[in-house]
mmCIF file of C-alpha atoms in Angstrom:
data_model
loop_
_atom_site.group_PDB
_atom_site.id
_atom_site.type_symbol
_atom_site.label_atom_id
_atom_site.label_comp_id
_atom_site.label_asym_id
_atom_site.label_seq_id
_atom_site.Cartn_x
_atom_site.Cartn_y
_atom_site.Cartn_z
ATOM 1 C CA UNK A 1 -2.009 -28.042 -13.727
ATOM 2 C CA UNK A 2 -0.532 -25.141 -12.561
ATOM 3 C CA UNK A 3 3.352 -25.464 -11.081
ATOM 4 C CA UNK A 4 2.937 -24.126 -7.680
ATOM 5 C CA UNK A 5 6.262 -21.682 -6.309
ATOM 6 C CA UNK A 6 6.857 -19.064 -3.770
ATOM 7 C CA UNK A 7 9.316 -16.707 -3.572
ATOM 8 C CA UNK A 8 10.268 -14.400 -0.925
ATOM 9 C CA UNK A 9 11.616 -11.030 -0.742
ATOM 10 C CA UNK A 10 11.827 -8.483 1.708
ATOM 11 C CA UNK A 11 12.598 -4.626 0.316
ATOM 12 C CA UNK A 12 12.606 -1.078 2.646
ATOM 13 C CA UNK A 13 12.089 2.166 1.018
ATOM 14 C CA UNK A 14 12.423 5.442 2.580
ATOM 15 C CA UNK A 15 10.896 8.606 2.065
ATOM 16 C CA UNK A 16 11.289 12.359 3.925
ATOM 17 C CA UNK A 17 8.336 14.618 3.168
ATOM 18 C CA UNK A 18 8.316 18.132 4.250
ATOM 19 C CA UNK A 19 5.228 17.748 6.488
ATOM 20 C CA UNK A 20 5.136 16.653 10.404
ATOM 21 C CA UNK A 21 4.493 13.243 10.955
ATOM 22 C CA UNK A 22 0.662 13.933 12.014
ATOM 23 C CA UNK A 23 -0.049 14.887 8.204
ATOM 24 C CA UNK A 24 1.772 11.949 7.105
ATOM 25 C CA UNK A 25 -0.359 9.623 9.397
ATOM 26 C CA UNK A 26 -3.371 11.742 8.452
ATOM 27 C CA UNK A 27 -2.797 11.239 4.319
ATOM 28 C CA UNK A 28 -2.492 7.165 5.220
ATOM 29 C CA UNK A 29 -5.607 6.574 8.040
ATOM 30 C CA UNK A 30 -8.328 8.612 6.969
ATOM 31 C CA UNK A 31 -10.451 7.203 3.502
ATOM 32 C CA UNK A 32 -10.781 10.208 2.015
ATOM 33 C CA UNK A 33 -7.220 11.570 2.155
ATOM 34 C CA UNK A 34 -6.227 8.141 1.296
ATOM 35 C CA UNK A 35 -8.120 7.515 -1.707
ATOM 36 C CA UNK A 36 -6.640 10.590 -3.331
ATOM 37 C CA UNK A 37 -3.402 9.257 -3.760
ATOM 38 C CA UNK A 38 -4.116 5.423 -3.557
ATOM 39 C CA UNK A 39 -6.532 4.614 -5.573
ATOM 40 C CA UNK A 40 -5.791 5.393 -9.659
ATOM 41 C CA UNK A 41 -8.117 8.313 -10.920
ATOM 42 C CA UNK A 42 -6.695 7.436 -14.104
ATOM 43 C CA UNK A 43 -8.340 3.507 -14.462
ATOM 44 C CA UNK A 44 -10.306 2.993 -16.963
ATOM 45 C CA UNK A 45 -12.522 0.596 -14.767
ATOM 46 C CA UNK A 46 -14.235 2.530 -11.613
ATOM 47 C CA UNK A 47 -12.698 1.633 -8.477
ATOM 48 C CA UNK A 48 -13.797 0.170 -5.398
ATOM 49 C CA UNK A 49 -12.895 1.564 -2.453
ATOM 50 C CA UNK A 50 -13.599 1.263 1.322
ATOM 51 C CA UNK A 51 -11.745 1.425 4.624
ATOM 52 C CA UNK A 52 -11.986 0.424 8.205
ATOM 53 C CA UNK A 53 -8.553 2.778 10.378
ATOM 54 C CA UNK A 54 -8.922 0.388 13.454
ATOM 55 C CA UNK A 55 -6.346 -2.662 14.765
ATOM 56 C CA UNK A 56 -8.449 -5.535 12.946
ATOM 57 C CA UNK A 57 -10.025 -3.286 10.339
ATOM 58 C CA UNK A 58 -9.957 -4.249 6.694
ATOM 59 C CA UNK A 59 -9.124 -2.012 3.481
ATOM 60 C CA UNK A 60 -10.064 -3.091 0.185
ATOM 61 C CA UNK A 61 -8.988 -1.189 -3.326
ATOM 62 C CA UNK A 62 -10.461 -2.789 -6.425
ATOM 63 C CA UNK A 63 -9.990 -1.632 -10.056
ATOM 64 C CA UNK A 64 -8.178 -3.195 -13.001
ATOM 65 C CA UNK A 65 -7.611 -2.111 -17.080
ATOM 66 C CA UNK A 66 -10.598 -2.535 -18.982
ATOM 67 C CA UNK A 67 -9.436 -5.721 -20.906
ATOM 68 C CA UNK A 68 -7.973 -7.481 -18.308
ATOM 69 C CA UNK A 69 -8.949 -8.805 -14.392
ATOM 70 C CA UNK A 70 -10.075 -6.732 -11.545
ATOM 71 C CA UNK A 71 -7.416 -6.505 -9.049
ATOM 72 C CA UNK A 72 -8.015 -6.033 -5.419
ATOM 73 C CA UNK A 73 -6.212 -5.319 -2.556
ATOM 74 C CA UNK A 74 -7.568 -6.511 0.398
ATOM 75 C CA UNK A 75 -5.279 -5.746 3.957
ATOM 76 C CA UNK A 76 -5.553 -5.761 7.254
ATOM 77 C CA UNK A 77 -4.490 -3.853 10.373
ATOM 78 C CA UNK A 78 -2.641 -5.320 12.690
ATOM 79 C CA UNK A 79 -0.805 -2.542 14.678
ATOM 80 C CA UNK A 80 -0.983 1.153 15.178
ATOM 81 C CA UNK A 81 0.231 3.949 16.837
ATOM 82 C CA UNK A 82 -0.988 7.109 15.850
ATOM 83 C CA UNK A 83 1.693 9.473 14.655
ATOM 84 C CA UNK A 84 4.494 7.037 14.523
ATOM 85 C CA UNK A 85 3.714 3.454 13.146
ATOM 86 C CA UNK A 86 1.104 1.285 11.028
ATOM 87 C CA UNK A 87 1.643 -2.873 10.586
ATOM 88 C CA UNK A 88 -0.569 -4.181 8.395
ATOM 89 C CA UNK A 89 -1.127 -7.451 6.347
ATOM 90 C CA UNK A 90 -2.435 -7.801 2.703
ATOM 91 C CA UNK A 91 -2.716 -9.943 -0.091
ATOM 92 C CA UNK A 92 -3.384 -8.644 -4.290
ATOM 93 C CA UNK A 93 -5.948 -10.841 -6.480
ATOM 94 C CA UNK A 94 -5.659 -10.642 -10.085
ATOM 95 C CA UNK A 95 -9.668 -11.881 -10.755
ATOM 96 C CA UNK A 96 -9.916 -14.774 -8.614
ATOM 97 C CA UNK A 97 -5.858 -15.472 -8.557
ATOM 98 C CA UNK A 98 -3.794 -14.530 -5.596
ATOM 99 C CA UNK A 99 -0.706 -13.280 -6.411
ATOM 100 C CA UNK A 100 1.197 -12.260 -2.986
ATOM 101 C CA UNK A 101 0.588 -11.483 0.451
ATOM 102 C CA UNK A 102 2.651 -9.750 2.523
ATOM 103 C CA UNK A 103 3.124 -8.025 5.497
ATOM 104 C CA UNK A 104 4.312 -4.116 5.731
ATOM 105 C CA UNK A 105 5.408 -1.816 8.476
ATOM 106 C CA UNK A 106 5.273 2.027 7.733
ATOM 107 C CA UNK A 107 7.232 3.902 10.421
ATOM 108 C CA UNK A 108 7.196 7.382 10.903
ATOM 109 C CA UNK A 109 10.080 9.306 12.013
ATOM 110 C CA UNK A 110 10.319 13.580 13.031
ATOM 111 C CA UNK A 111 12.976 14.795 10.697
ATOM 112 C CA UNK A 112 13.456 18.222 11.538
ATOM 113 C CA UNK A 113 10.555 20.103 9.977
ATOM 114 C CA UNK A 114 9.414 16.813 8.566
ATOM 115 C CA UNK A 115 9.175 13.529 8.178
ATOM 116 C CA UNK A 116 10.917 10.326 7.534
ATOM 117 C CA UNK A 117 8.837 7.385 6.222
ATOM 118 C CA UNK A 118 10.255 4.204 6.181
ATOM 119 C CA UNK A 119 8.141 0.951 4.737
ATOM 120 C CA UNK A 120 9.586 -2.382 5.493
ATOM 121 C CA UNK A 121 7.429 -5.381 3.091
ATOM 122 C CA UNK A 122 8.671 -8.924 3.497
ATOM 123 C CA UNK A 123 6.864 -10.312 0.829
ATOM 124 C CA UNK A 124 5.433 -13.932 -0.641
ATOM 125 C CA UNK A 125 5.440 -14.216 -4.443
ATOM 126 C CA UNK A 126 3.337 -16.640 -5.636
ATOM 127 C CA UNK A 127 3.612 -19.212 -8.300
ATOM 128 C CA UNK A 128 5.242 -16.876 -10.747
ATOM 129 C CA UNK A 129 2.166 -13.758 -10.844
ATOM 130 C CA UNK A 130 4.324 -11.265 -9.548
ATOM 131 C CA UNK A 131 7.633 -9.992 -8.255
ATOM 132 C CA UNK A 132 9.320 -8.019 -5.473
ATOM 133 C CA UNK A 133 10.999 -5.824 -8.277
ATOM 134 C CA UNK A 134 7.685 -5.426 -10.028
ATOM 135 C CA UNK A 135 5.801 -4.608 -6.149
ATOM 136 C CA UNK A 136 8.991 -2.387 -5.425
ATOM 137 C CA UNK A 137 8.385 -0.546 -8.396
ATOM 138 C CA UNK A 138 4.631 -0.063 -7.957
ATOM 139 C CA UNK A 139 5.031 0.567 -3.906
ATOM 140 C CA UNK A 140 7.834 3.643 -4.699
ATOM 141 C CA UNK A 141 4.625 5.175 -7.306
ATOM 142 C CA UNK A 142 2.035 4.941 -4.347
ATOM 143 C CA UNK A 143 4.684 6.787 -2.196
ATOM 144 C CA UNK A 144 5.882 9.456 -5.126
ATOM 145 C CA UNK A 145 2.363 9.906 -5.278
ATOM 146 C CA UNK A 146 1.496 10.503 -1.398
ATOM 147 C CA UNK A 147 4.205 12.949 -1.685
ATOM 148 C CA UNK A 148 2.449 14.640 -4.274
ATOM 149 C CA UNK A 149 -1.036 14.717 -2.136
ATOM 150 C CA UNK A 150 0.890 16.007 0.818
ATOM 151 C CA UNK A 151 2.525 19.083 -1.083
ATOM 152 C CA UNK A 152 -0.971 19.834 -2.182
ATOM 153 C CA UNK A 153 -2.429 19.826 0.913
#
């Protein structure tokens, strides 16, 4: 039997990109600017990906190595305001294991020619899959590489 534990964590990271906050918001509601910095060209195992921009809507990002489970990332949408703020739920499955769910704000603030990003997760660990260092970690990737989408846009 497995020992059952949560743990949880709450962790903020911010983030100014050099782009007003309409390109931001852009790069993080529409699928196809989204996919090309969230899901991982480099998986060995083809993602899945779809998404539904709408209070209530659902996004769901599958892929996983090739010798190990699929993980997916299922979240919801909760709140938006274009331009300025999305709160959103989600939980992460490694194969039919859930490992966390959490809920995240991303605020976006003008900062002069740019913008400020700020995500706020409070997290909920469960029974020793995964850790708010080890979604910290991962979570400051996705944003290095939405940086790197937005300079190339």
């Amino acid at each position: 039997m497995t020992e059952r534990s949560v743990v949880h964590s709450t962790f903020v990271i911010e983030r100014v990109y050099p782009v007003a906050p309409e390109k931001v918001y852009f790069a993080l509601s529409d699928k196809e600017a989204k996919k090309r910095w969230f899901a991982d060209p480099a998986n060995p195992r083809p993602d899945s990906y779809r998404m539904d921009f709408r209070i209530g809507g659902q996004e769901v990002n599958t892929g996983g190595p090739k010798d190990g489970p699929l993980h997916t990332y299922t979240a919801t949408y909760l709140d938006i305001v274009p331009n300025e703020r999305i709160v959103y739920s989600y939980d992460m499955l490694f194969g039919d294991i859930r490992i966390s769910v959490s809920l995240a704000t991303m605020e976006l603030r003008p900062e002069g020619a740019g913008t400020r990003l700020v995500l706020t997760e409070q997290g909920a660990f469960l029974d020793g899959h995964d850790t708010s260092s080890t979604r910290e970690h991962g979570t400051n990737i996705l944003l290095d590489m939405l940086g790197r989408a937005l300079s190339a846009s």
